[in-house]
PDB file of C-alpha atoms in Angstrom:
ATOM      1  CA  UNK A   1      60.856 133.574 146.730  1.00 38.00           C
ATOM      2  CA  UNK A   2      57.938 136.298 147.084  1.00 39.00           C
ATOM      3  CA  UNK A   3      54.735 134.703 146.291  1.00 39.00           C
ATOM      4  CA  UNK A   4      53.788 136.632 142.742  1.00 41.00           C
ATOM      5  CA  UNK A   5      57.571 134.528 142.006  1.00 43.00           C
ATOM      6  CA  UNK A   6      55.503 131.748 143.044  1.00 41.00           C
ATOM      7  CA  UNK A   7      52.718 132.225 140.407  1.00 41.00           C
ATOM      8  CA  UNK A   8      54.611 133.103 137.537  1.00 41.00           C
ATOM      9  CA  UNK A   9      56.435 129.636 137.362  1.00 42.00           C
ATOM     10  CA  UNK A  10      53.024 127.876 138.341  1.00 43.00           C
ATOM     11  CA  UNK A  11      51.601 129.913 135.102  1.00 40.00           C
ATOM     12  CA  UNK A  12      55.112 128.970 133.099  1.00 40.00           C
ATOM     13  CA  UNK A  13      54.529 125.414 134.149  1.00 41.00           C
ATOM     14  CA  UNK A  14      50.973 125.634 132.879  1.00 44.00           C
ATOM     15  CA  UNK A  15      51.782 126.253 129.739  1.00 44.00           C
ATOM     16  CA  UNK A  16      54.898 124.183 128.675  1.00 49.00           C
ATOM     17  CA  UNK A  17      52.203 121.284 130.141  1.00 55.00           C
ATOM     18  CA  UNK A  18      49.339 122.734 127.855  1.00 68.00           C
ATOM     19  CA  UNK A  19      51.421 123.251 125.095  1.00 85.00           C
ATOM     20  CA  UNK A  20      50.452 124.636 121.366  1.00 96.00           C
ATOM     21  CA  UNK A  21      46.749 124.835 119.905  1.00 95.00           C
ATOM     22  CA  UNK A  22      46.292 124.299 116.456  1.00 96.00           C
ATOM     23  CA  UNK A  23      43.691 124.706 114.715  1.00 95.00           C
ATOM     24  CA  UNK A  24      42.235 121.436 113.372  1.00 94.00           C
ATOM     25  CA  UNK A  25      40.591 121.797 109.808  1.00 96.00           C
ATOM     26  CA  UNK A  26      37.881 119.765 108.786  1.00 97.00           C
ATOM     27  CA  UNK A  27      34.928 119.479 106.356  1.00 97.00           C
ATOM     28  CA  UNK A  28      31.495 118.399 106.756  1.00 98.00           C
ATOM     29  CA  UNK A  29      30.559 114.560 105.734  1.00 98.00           C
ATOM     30  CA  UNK A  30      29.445 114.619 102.062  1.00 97.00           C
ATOM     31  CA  UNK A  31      28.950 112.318  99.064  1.00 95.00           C
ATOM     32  CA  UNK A  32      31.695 111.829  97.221  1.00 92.00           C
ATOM     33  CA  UNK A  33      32.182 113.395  93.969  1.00 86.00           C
ATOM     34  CA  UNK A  34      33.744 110.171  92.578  1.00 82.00           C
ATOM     35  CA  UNK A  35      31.339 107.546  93.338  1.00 81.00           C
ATOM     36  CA  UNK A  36      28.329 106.340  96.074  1.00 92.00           C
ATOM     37  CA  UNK A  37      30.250 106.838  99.080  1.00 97.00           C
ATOM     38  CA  UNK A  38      30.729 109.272 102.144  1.00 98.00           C
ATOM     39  CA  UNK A  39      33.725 110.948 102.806  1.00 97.00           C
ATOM     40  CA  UNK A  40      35.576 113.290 104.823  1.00 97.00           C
ATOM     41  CA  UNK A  41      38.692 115.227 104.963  1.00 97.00           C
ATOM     42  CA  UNK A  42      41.324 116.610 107.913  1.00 98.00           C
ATOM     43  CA  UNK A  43      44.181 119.660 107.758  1.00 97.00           C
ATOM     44  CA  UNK A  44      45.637 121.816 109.992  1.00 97.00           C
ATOM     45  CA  UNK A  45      46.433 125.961 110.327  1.00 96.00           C
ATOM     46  CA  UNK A  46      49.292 126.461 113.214  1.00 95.00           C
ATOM     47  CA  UNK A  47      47.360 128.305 115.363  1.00 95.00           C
ATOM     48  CA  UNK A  48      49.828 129.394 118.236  1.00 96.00           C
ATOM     49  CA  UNK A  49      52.477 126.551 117.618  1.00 97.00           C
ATOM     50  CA  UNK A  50      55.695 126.966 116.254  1.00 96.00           C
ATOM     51  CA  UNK A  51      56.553 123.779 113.985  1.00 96.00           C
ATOM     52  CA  UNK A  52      54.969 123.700 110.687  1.00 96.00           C
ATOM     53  CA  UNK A  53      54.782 119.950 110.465  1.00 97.00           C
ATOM     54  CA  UNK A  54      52.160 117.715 111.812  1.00 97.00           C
ATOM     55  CA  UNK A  55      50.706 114.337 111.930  1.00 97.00           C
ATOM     56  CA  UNK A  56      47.122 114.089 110.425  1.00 97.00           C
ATOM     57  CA  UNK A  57      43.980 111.683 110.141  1.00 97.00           C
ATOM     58  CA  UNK A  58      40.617 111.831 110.068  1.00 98.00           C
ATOM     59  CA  UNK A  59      37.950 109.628 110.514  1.00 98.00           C
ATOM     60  CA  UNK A  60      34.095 109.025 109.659  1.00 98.00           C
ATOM     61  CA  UNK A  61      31.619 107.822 111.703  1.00 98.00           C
ATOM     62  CA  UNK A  62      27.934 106.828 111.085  1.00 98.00           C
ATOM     63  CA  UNK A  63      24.850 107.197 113.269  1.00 98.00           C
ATOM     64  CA  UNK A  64      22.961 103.778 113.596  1.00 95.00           C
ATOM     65  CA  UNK A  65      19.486 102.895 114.603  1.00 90.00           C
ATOM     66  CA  UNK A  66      20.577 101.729 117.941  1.00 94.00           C
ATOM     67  CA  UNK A  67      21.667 104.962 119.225  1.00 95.00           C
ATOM     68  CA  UNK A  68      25.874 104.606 118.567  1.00 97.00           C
ATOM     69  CA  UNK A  69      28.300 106.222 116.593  1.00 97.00           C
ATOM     70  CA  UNK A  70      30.353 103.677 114.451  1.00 97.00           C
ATOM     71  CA  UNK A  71      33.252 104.020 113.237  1.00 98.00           C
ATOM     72  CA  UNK A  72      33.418 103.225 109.479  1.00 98.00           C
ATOM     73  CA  UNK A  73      36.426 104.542 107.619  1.00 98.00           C
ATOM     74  CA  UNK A  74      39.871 106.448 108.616  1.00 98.00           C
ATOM     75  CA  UNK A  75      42.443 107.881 106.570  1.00 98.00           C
ATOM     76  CA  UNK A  76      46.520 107.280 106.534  1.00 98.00           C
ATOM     77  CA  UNK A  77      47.804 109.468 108.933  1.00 98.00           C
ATOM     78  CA  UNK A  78      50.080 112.254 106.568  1.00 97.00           C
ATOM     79  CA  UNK A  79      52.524 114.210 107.765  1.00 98.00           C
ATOM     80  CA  UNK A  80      51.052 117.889 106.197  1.00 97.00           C
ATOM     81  CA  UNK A  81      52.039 121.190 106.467  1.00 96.00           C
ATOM     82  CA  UNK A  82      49.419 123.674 107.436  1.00 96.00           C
ATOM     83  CA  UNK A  83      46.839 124.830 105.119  1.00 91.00           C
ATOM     84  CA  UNK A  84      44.374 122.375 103.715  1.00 83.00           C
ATOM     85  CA  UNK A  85      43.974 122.461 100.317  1.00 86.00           C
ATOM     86  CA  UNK A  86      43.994 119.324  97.947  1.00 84.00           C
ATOM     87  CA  UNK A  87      47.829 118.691  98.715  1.00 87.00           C
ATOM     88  CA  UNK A  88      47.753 119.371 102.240  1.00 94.00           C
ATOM     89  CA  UNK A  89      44.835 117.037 103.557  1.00 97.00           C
ATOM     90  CA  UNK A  90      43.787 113.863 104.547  1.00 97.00           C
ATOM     91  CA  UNK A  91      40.625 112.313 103.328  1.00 97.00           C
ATOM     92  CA  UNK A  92      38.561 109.284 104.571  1.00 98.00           C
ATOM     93  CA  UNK A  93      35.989 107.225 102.781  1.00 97.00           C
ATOM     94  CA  UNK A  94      33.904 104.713 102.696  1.00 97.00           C
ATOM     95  CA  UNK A  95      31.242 103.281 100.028  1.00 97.00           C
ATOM     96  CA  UNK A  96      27.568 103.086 100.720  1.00 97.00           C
ATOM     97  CA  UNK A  97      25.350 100.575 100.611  1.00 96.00           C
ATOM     98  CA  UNK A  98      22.616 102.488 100.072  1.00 95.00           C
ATOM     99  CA  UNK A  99      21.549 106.747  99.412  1.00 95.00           C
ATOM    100  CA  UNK A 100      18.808 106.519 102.536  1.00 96.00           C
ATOM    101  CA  UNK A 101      19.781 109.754 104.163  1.00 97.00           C
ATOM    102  CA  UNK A 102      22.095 109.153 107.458  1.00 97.00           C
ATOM    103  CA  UNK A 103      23.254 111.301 110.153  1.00 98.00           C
ATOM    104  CA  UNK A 104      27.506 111.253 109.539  1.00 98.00           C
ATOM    105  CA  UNK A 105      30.299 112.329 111.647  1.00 98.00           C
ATOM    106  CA  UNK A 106      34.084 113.652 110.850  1.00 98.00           C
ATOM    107  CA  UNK A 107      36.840 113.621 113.216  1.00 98.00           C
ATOM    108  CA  UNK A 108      40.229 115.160 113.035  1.00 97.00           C
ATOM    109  CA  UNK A 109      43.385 114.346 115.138  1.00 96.00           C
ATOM    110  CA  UNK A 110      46.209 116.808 114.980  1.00 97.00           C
ATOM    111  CA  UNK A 111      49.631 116.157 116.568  1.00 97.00           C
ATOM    112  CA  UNK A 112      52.193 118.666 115.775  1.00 97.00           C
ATOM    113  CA  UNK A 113      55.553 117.097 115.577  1.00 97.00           C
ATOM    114  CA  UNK A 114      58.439 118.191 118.205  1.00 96.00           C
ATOM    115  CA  UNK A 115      55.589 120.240 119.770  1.00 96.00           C
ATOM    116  CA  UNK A 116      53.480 119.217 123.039  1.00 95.00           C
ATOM    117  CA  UNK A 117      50.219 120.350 121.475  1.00 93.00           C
ATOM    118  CA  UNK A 118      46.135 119.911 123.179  1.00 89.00           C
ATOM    119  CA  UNK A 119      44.318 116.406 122.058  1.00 86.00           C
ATOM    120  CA  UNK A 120      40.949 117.661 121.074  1.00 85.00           C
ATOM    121  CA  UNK A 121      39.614 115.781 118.224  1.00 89.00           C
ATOM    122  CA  UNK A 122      36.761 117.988 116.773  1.00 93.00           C
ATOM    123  CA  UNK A 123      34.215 117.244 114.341  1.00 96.00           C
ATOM    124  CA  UNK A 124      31.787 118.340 111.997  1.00 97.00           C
ATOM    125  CA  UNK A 125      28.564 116.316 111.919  1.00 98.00           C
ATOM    126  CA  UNK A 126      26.116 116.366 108.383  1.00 98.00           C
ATOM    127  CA  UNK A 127      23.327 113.968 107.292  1.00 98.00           C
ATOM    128  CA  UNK A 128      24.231 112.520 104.072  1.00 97.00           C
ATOM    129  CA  UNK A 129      22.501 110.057 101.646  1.00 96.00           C
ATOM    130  CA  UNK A 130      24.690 107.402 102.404  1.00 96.00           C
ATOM    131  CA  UNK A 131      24.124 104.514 104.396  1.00 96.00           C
ATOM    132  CA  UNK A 132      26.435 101.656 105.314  1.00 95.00           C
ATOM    133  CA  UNK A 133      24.488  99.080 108.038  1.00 84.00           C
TER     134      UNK A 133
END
């Protein structure tokens, strides 16, 4: 085996290992529309993977005066097909306490199903008059 032989399985390797990227959807923190509470939402687009099923949640986390992120709410994980949109989303939520204006984070978890796919959980972050502590 010549060495550019040698590379191109390496590179093969690389990939299977690597796997898919989708492309995790998800909004910024906000008030609800339905109530005093903050809330959040998670989707998925396919980005290079093949399946068009995946596993979804989302979660929301609020900034307190001691310098941490805490986790306060997470949605049921759904099993979506890509897009977003009101049917094909998660949401999380979590009523306030009180509308003093508070730094607010949203995660998103994708896992593709029957796909090895990257772990990445991004987020959008937004202040938000809601406050839980």
């Amino acid at each position: 085996m010549d060495m550019h032989g040698a590379e191109s399985s390496g590179l093969a390797w690389e990939a299977a290992a690597f796997g898919c990227t989708p492309v995790s959807g998800r909004d910024n923190p906000h008030r609800s529309g339905t109530g005093v509470a903050a809330s959040g939402h998670g989707w998925w687009k396919k980005g290079n993977c093949s399946n068009d099923r995946a596993k979804v949640f989302n979660c929301l986390y609020e900034w307190y005066t001691d310098n941490s992120w805490r986790q306060q709410a997470c949605s049921r994980t759904e099993t979506l097909k890509p897009g977003g949109g009101s049917t094909h989303r998660t949401a999380a939520r979590r009523d306030c306490r009180g509308t003093e204006r508070t730094s607010w984070r949203n995660h998103v978890d994708v896992d593709v199903i029957g796909e090895i796919d990257t772990a990445e959980k991004p987020m959008n972050q937004a202040d938000v008059n809601c406050r839980v502590y």
